[in-house]
XYZ file of C-alpha atoms in Angstrom:
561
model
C -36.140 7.009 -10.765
C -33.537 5.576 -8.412
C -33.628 4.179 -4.552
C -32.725 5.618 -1.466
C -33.060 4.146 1.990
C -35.822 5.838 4.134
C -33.582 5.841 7.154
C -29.657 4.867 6.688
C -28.987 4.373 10.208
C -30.868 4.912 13.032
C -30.134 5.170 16.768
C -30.648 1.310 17.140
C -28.271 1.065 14.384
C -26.020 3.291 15.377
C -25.581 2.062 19.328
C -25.392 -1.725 17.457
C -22.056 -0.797 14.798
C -20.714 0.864 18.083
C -20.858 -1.977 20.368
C -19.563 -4.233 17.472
C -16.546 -1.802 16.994
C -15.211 -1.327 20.704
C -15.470 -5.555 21.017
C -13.491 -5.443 17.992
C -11.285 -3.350 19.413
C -10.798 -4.975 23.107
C -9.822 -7.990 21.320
C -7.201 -6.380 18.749
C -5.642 -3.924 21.167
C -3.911 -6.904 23.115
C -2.501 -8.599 19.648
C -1.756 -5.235 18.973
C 0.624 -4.336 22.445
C 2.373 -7.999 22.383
C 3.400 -6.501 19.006
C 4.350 -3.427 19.870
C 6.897 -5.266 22.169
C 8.429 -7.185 19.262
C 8.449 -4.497 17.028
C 10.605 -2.402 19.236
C 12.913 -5.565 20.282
C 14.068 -6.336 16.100
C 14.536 -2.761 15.770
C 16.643 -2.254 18.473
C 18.239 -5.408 17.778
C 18.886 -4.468 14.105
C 20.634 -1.009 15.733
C 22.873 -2.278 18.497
C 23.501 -5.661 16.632
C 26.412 -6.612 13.996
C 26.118 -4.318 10.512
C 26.592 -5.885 7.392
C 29.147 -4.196 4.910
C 27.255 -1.664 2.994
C 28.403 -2.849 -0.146
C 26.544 -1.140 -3.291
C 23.436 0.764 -1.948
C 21.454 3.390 -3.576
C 21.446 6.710 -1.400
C 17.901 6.282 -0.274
C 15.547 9.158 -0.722
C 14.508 11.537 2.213
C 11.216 13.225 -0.226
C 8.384 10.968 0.663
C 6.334 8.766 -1.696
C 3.086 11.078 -2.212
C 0.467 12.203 -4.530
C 1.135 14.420 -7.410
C -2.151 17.057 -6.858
C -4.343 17.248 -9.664
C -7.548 19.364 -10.466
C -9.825 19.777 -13.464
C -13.277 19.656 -14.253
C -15.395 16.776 -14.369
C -19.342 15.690 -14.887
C -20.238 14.123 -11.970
C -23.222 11.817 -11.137
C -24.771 12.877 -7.901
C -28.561 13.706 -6.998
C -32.148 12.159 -6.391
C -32.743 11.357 -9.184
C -29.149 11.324 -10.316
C -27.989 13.438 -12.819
C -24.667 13.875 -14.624
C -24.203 17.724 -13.176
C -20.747 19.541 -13.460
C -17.996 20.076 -10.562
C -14.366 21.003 -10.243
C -12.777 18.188 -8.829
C -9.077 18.418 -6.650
C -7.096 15.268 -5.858
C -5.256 16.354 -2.792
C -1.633 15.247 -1.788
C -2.882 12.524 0.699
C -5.139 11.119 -1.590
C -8.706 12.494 -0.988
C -10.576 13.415 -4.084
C -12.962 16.874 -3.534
C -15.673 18.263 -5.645
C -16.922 21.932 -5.670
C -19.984 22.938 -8.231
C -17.462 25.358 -9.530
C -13.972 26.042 -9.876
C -14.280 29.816 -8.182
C -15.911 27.907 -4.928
C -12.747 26.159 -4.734
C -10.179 28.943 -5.439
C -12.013 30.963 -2.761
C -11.664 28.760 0.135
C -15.540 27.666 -0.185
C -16.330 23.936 0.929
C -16.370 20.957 -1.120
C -19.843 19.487 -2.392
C -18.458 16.328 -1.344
C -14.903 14.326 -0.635
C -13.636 10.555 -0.682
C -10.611 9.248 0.708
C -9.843 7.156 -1.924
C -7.972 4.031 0.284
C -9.778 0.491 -0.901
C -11.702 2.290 -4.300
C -10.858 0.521 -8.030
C -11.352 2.523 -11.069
C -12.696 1.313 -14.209
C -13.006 3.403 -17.458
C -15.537 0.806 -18.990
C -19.194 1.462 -18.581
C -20.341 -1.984 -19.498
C -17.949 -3.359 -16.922
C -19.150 -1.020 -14.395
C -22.973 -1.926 -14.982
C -22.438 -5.261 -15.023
C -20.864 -5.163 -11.460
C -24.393 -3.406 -10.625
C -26.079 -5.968 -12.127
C -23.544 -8.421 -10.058
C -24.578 -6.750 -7.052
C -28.280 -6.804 -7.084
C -29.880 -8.531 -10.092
C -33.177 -7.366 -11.441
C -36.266 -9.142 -10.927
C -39.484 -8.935 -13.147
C -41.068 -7.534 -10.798
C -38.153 -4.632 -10.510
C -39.529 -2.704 -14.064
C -43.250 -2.608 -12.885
C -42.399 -1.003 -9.643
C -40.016 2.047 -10.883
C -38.139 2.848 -14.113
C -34.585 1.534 -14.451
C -31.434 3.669 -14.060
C -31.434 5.015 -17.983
C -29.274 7.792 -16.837
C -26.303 4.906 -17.109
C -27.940 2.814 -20.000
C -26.879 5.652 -21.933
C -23.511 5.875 -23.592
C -21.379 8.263 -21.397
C -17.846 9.065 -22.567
C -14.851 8.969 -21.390
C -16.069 7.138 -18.242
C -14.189 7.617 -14.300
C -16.090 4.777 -12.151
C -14.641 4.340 -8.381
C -16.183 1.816 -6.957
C -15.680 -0.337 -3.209
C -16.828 -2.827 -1.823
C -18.660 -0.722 0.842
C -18.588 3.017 0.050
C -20.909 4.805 -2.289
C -20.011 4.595 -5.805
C -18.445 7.718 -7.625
C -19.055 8.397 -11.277
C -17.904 10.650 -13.492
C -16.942 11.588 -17.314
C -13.929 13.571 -18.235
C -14.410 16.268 -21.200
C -11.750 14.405 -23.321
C -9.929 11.223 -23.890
C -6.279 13.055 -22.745
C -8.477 14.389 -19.370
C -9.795 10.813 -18.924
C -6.026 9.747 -18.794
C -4.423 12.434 -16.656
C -7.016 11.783 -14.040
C -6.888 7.955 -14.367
C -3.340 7.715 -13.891
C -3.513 10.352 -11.123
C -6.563 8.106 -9.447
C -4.756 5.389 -9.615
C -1.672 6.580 -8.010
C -3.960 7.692 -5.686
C -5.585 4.679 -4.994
C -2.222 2.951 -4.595
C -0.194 5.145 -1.904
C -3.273 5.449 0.436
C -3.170 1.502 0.291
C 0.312 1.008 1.195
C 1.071 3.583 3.556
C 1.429 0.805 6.817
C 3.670 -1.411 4.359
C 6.178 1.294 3.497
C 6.681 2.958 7.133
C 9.870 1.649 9.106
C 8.568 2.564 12.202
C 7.881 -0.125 14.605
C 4.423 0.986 15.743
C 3.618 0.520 11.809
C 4.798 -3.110 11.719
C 3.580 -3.786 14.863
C -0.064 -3.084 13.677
C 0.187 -5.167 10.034
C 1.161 -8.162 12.572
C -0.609 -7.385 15.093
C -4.030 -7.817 12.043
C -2.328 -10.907 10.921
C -2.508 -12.498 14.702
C -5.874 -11.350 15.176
C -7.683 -12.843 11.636
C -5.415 -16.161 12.410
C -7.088 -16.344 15.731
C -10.825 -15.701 14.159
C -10.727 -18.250 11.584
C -9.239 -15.693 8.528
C -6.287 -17.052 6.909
C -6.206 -15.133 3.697
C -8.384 -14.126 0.842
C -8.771 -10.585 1.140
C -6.306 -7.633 0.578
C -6.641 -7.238 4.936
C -3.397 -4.677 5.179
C -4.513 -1.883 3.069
C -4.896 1.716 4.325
C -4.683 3.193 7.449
C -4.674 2.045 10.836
C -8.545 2.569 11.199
C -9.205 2.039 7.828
C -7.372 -1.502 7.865
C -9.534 -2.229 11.345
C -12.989 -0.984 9.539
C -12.638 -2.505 6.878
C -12.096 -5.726 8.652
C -15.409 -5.586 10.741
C -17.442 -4.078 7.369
C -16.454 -7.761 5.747
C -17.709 -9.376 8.669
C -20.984 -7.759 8.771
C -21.025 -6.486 4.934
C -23.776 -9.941 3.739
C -26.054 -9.303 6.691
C -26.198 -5.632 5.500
C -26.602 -5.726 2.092
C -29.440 -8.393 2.657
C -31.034 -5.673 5.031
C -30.525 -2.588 2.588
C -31.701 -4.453 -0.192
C -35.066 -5.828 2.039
C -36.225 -1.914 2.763
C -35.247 -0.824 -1.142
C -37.432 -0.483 -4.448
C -36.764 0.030 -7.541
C -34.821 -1.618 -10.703
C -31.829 -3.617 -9.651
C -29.265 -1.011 -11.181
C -30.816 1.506 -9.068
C -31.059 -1.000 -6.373
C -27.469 -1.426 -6.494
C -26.299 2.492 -6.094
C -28.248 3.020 -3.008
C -27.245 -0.385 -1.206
C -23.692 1.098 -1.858
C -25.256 4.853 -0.539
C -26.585 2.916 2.782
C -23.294 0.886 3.633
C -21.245 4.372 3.183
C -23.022 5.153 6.063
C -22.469 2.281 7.768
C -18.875 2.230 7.156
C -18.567 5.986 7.939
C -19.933 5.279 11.557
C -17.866 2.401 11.560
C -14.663 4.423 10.466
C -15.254 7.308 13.197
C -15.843 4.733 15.988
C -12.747 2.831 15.326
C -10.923 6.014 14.952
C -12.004 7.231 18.129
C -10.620 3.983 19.629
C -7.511 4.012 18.807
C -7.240 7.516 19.273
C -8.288 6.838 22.748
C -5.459 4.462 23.082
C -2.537 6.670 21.325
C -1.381 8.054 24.943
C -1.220 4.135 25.972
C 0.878 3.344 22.961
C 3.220 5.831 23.574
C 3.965 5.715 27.015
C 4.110 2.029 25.942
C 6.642 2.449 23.110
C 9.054 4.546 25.546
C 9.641 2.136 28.194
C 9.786 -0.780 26.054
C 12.670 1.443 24.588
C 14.099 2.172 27.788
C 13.734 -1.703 28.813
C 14.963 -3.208 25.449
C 17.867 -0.805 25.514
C 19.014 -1.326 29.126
C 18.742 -5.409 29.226
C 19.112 -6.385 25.628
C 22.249 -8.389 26.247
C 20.279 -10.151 28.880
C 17.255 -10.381 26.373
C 19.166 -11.393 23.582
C 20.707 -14.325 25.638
C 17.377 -15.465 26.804
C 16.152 -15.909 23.249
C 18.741 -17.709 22.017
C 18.808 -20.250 24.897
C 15.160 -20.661 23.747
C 15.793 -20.856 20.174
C 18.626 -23.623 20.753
C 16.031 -25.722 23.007
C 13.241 -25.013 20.087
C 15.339 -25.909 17.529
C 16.507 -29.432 18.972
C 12.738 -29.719 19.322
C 11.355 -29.193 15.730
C 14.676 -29.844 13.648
C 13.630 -32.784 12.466
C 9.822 -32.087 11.817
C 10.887 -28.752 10.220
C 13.531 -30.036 7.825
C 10.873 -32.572 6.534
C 8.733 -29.757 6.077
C 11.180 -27.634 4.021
C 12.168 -30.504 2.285
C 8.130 -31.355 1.147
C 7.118 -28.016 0.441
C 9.694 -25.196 -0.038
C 12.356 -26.829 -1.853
C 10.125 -27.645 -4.485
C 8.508 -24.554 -5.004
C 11.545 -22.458 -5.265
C 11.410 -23.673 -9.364
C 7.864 -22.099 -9.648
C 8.641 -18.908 -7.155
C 12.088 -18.221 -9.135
C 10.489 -18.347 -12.621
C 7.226 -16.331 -11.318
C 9.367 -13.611 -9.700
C 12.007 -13.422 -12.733
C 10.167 -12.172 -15.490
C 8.142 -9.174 -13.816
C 10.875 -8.307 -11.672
C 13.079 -7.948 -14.940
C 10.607 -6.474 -16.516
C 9.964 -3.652 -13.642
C 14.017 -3.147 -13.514
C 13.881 -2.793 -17.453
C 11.119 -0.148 -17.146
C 12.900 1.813 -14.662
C 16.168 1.745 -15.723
C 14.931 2.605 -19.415
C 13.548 5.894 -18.271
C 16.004 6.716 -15.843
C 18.306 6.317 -18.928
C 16.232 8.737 -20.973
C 16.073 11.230 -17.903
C 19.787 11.149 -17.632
C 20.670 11.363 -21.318
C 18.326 14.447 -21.662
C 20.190 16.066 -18.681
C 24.090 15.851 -20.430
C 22.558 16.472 -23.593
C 21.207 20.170 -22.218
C 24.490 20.777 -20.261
C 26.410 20.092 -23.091
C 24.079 23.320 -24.772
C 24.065 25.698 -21.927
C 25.705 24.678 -18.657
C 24.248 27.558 -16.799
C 20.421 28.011 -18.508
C 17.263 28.538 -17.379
C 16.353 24.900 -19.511
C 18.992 22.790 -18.184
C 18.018 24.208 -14.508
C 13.847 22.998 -15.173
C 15.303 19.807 -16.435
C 16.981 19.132 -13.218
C 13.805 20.082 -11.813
C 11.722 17.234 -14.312
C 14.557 14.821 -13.110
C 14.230 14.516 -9.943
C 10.280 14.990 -9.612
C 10.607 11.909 -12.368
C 9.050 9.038 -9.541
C 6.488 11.265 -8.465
C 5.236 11.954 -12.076
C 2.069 9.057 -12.896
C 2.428 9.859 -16.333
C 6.419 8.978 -16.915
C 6.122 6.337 -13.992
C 3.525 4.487 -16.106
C 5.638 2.444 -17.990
C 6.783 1.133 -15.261
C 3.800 0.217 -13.131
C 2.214 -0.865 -15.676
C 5.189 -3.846 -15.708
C 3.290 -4.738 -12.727
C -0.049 -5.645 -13.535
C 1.350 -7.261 -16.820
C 2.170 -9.553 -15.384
C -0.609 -10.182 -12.671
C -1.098 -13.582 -13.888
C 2.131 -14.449 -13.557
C 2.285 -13.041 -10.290
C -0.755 -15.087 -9.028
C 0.882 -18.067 -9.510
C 1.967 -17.514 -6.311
C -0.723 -16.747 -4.397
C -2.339 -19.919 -3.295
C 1.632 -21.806 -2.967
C 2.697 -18.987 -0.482
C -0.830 -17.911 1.140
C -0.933 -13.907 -0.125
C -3.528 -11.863 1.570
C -4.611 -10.885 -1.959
C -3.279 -9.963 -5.443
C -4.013 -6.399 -5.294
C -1.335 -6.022 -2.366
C 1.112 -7.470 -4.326
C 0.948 -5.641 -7.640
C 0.809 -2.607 -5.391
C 3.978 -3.869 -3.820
C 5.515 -4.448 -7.103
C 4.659 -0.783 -7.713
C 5.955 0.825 -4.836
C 8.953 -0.983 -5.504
C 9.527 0.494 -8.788
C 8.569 4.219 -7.745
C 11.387 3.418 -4.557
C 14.117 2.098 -6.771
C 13.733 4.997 -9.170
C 13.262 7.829 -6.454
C 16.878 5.919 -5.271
C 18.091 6.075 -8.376
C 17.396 9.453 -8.999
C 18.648 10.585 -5.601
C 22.246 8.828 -6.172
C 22.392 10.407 -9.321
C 21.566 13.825 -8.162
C 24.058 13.656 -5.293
C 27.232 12.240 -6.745
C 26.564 14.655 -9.953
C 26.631 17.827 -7.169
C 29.443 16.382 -5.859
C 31.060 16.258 -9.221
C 30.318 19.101 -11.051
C 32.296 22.654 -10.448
C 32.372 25.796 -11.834
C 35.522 24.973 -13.044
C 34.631 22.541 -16.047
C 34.122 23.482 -19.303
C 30.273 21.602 -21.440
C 32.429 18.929 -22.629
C 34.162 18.202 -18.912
C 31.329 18.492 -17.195
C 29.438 15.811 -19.676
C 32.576 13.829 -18.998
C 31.585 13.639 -15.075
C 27.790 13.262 -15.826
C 28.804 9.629 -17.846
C 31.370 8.271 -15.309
C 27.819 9.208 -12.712
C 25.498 7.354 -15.177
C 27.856 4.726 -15.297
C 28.029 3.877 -11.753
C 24.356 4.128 -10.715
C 23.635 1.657 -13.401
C 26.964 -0.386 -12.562
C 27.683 -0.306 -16.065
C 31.359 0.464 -14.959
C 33.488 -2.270 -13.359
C 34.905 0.102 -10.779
C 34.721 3.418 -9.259
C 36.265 6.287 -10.526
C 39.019 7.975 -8.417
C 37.867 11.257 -8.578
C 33.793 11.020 -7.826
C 33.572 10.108 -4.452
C 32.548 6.307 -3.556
C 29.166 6.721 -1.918
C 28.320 3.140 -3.265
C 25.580 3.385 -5.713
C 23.291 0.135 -6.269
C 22.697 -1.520 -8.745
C 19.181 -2.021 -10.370
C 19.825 -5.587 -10.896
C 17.320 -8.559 -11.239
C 19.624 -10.803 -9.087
C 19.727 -8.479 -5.853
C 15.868 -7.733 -5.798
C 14.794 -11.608 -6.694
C 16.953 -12.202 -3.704
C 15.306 -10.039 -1.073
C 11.640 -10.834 -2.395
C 12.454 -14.536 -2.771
C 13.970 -13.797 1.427
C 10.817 -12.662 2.284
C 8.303 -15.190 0.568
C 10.201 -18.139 1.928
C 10.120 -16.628 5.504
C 6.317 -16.002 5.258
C 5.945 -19.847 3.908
C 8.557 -21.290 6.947
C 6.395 -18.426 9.193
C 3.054 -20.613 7.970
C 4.279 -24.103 7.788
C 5.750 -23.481 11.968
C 2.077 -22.826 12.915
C 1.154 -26.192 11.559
C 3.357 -28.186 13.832
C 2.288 -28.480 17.514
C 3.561 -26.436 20.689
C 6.082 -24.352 18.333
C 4.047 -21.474 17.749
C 3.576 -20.657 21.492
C 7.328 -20.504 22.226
C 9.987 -17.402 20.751
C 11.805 -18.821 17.866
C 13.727 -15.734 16.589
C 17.679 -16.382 16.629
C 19.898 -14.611 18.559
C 21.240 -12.357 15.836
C 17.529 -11.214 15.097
C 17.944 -12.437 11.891
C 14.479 -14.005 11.529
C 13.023 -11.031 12.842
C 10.757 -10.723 9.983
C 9.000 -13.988 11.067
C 9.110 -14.092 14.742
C 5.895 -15.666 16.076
C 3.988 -14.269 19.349
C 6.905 -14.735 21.943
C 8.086 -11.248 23.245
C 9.793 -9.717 25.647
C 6.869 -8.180 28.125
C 6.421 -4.684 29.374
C 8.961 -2.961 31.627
C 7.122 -4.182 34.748
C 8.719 -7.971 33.557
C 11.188 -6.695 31.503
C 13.335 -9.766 32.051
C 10.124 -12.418 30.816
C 9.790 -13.447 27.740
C 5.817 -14.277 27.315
C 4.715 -17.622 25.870
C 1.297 -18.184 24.986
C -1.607 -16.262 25.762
């Protein structure tokens, strides 16, 4: 029962995905340097130019977003044939999942029977849905029954179901001893799932952004202009995972060619043989960019040393090109706006408003909750062990899948209404934005938490009696959720945001509208090979390929190839 390639890769195979991964790689690395260049310019830019008042701002979090570790034991289906055999499974902190055949083997240092980086997987809880992709993914043939029985080890009803499933890695099944296990490690997988995704899109350093445009440049210039979630994961995993799209229909055809068996069974191996492929893949393309880490670096420091030393000349330079660019396109780029931004901004506000309201709802309901549990044990016992765990609980409350739940789950609510704007403003792919949405909420809400924490340390002294000391906690509650008008004189102004629908809308509805101006100034002739960013940096977010160039020509800004 079951199919396995005879040979998943063999030397042929091997010296093929390696060719097709360094040509991959000599034509990203240059996309990827010209970016490096701009990413450093904006940031410097940001630091030397003008500051806008602080105004209200959360005090941001220094604890990084990361996964909450989580171990149990699960029934795992693994074997030739496969059988549902039990392991002791450990979601790490950086998101790989690990299985030992017991939970002594793990507690002893022993290696894992297996492990998965879990960056690109999807989880689903529903066997039918999960055999039906199989069936989606290589349909059975008459022919399939008389040559091998079908994959009854899954036709059977299994319980409280954990399928991961990719595109191109091997599947991973297993069932959960009870319906609460099933949850805990659902909502832990899928928190999982989630950070490894988004770890490019929430780094601020400039090597990170440098990279997510640097992928954008180099689909636009093969042909790829959206579809696919193309930003999610790692560095290598992002760059793998484009090439495995490119070649992933040529491979399953071959995989499925040199396989028998029932289509179900069909299925599992095809996904067995391109693990391998993509695990070759994967190490080559880490290798490569590896290989060129010492480049970037020296790379990064004198474009710093450049970019810091000439930016007034710099700066000049790119505004006497953006004035000359703008008496150029002003005309052809007003009638643009005018056609299609202005009357999308209808649909984009009334898309954004209700899951964005109903995200800052969820957030600021259980932060509520958090805080009223806190004054309600220091009005008890100031000084107990209780009240000092519940401080504990309160600030661990965005890493915590369980209470963040509510909130997340705001997010794919309202996936429908967030696809509305997928095809209007040219999204990469829905997944990346519900994952955005999420990341937003656990950021706000680590913020929040933060603020809290730090203005209530600041307030509260030995000195207060319960009642006093609930006194301070409410004028703190008040102000991070700018349910007071103004501050109060004696907690110090450190000017605590607001979770408000009005200031979020505005920076997503920023951002959208630069990417659609970003996509509608490629259409128009000889403007994308010239620097358009204003002087002030302002537009940093959609500056096209002009740059400044390395610190060779430090005082050129490139145009064109």
């Amino acid at each position: 029962m079951g199919a396995r390639p005879s040979i998943p890769l063999d030397k042929r195979q091997q010296q093929q995905l390696r060719g097709q991964v360094d040509s991959m790689l000599r034509a990203f690395l240059p996309c990827y340097r010209r970016q490096l260049a701009a990413a450093v310019l904006r940031q410097i830019s940001r630091e030397l130019g003008p500051q806008e008042p602080a105004g209200c701002q959360l005090s941001p979090t220094r604890k990084l977003p990361r996964v909450r570790e989580h171990q149990g034991p699960l029934t795992l289906l693994r074997g030739h044939p496969p059988q549902w055999q039990p392991t002791f499974c450990v979601l790490r902190g950086d998101g790989r999942l690990e299985w030992f055949s017991q939970k002594e083997e793990y507690e002893s240092g022993g290696r894992p029977l297996g492990c998965a980086a879990l960056t690109g997987y999807k989880l689903l809880t529903s066997q039918r849905e999960y055999l039906c992709l199989l069936d989606d993914l290589c349909p059975s043939s008459p022919g399939d029954l008389a040559q091998e029985e079908p994959l009854r080890v899954l036709e059977e009803p299994v319980s409280f179901a954990l399928f991961l499933v990719h595109p191109f890695r091997a599947h991973l099944c297993f069932r959960a001893g009870t319906r609460g296990a099933q949850r805990a490690w659902r909502l832990n997988l899928q928190g999982a799932i989630r950070l490894r995704a988004t770890v490019l899109q929430r780094s601020r350093a400039p090597a990170a952004r440098a990279f997510l445009d640097a992928v954008q440049l180099y689909r636009r210039r093969r042909g790829f202009a959206g579809g696919e979630d193309a930003t999610l994961g790692s560095d290598a995993e992002v760059l793998s995972a484009e090439l495995m799209r490119e070649l992933l229909p040529g491979l399953r055809s071959q995989a499925l060619r040199g396989l028998r068996g029932a289509g179900r069974a069909r299925a599992r191996a095809c996904a067995e043989f391109l693990d391998a492929v993509h695990a070759a893949v994967l190490a080559r393309a880490s290798a490569g960019l590896r290989a060129f880490q010492p480049e970037k670096d020296a790379l990064l420091a004198a474009l710093e040393r450049t970019a810091r030393a000439e930016l007034e000349h710099i700066l000049r330079e790119r505004a006497l090109r953006a004035r000359r660019l703008e008496a150029e396109i002003q005309d052809a780029l007003e009638a643009c706006l005018c056609r299609m931004v202005d009357p999308q901004l209808s649909q984009l506000t009334l898309a954004l408003l209700s899951p964005v309201e109903a995200t800052l709802g969820a957030v600021r309901t259980l932060l509520i909750r958090g805080m009223d549990r806190l004054s309600h044990h220091l009005r008890k016992n100031p000084s107990g062990p209780r009240l000092r765990r519940e401080v504990y609980d309160f600030g661990e409350m965005p890493w915590d899948p369980e209470l963040m739940q509510t909130c997340y789950r705001e997010a794919e609510r309202n996936r429908s209404r967030l696809a509305q704007l997928a095809e209007p403003f040219g999204f990469l792919g829905m997944q990346s934005l519900v994952f955005g949405a999420q990341d937003l909420a656990q950021q706000l809400m680590a913020d929040a938490v933060t603020t809290f924490l730090q203005l209530a340390d600041q307030c509260l002294t030995s000195g207060l009696d319960c009642g006093q000391a609930a006194e301070q906690l409410e004028k703190v509650r008040g102000l991070v959720l700018k349910e007071q008008p103004e501050v109060d004189g004696d907690i110090p102004a450190m000017g605590c945001q607001v979770l408000t629908t009005e200031g979020v809308c505005r920076d997503v509805i920023r951002g959208l509208l630069l990417q659609r101006i970003d996509g509608e100034l490629r259409k128009i002739p000889g403007a994308w090979d010239r620097t358009c960013t204003l002087a002030d940096g302002s537009s940093a977010q959609w500056t096209p390929e002009g740059v400044v160039s390395t610190a060779t020509s430090s005082r050129e800004v490139t145009q064109g190839e």
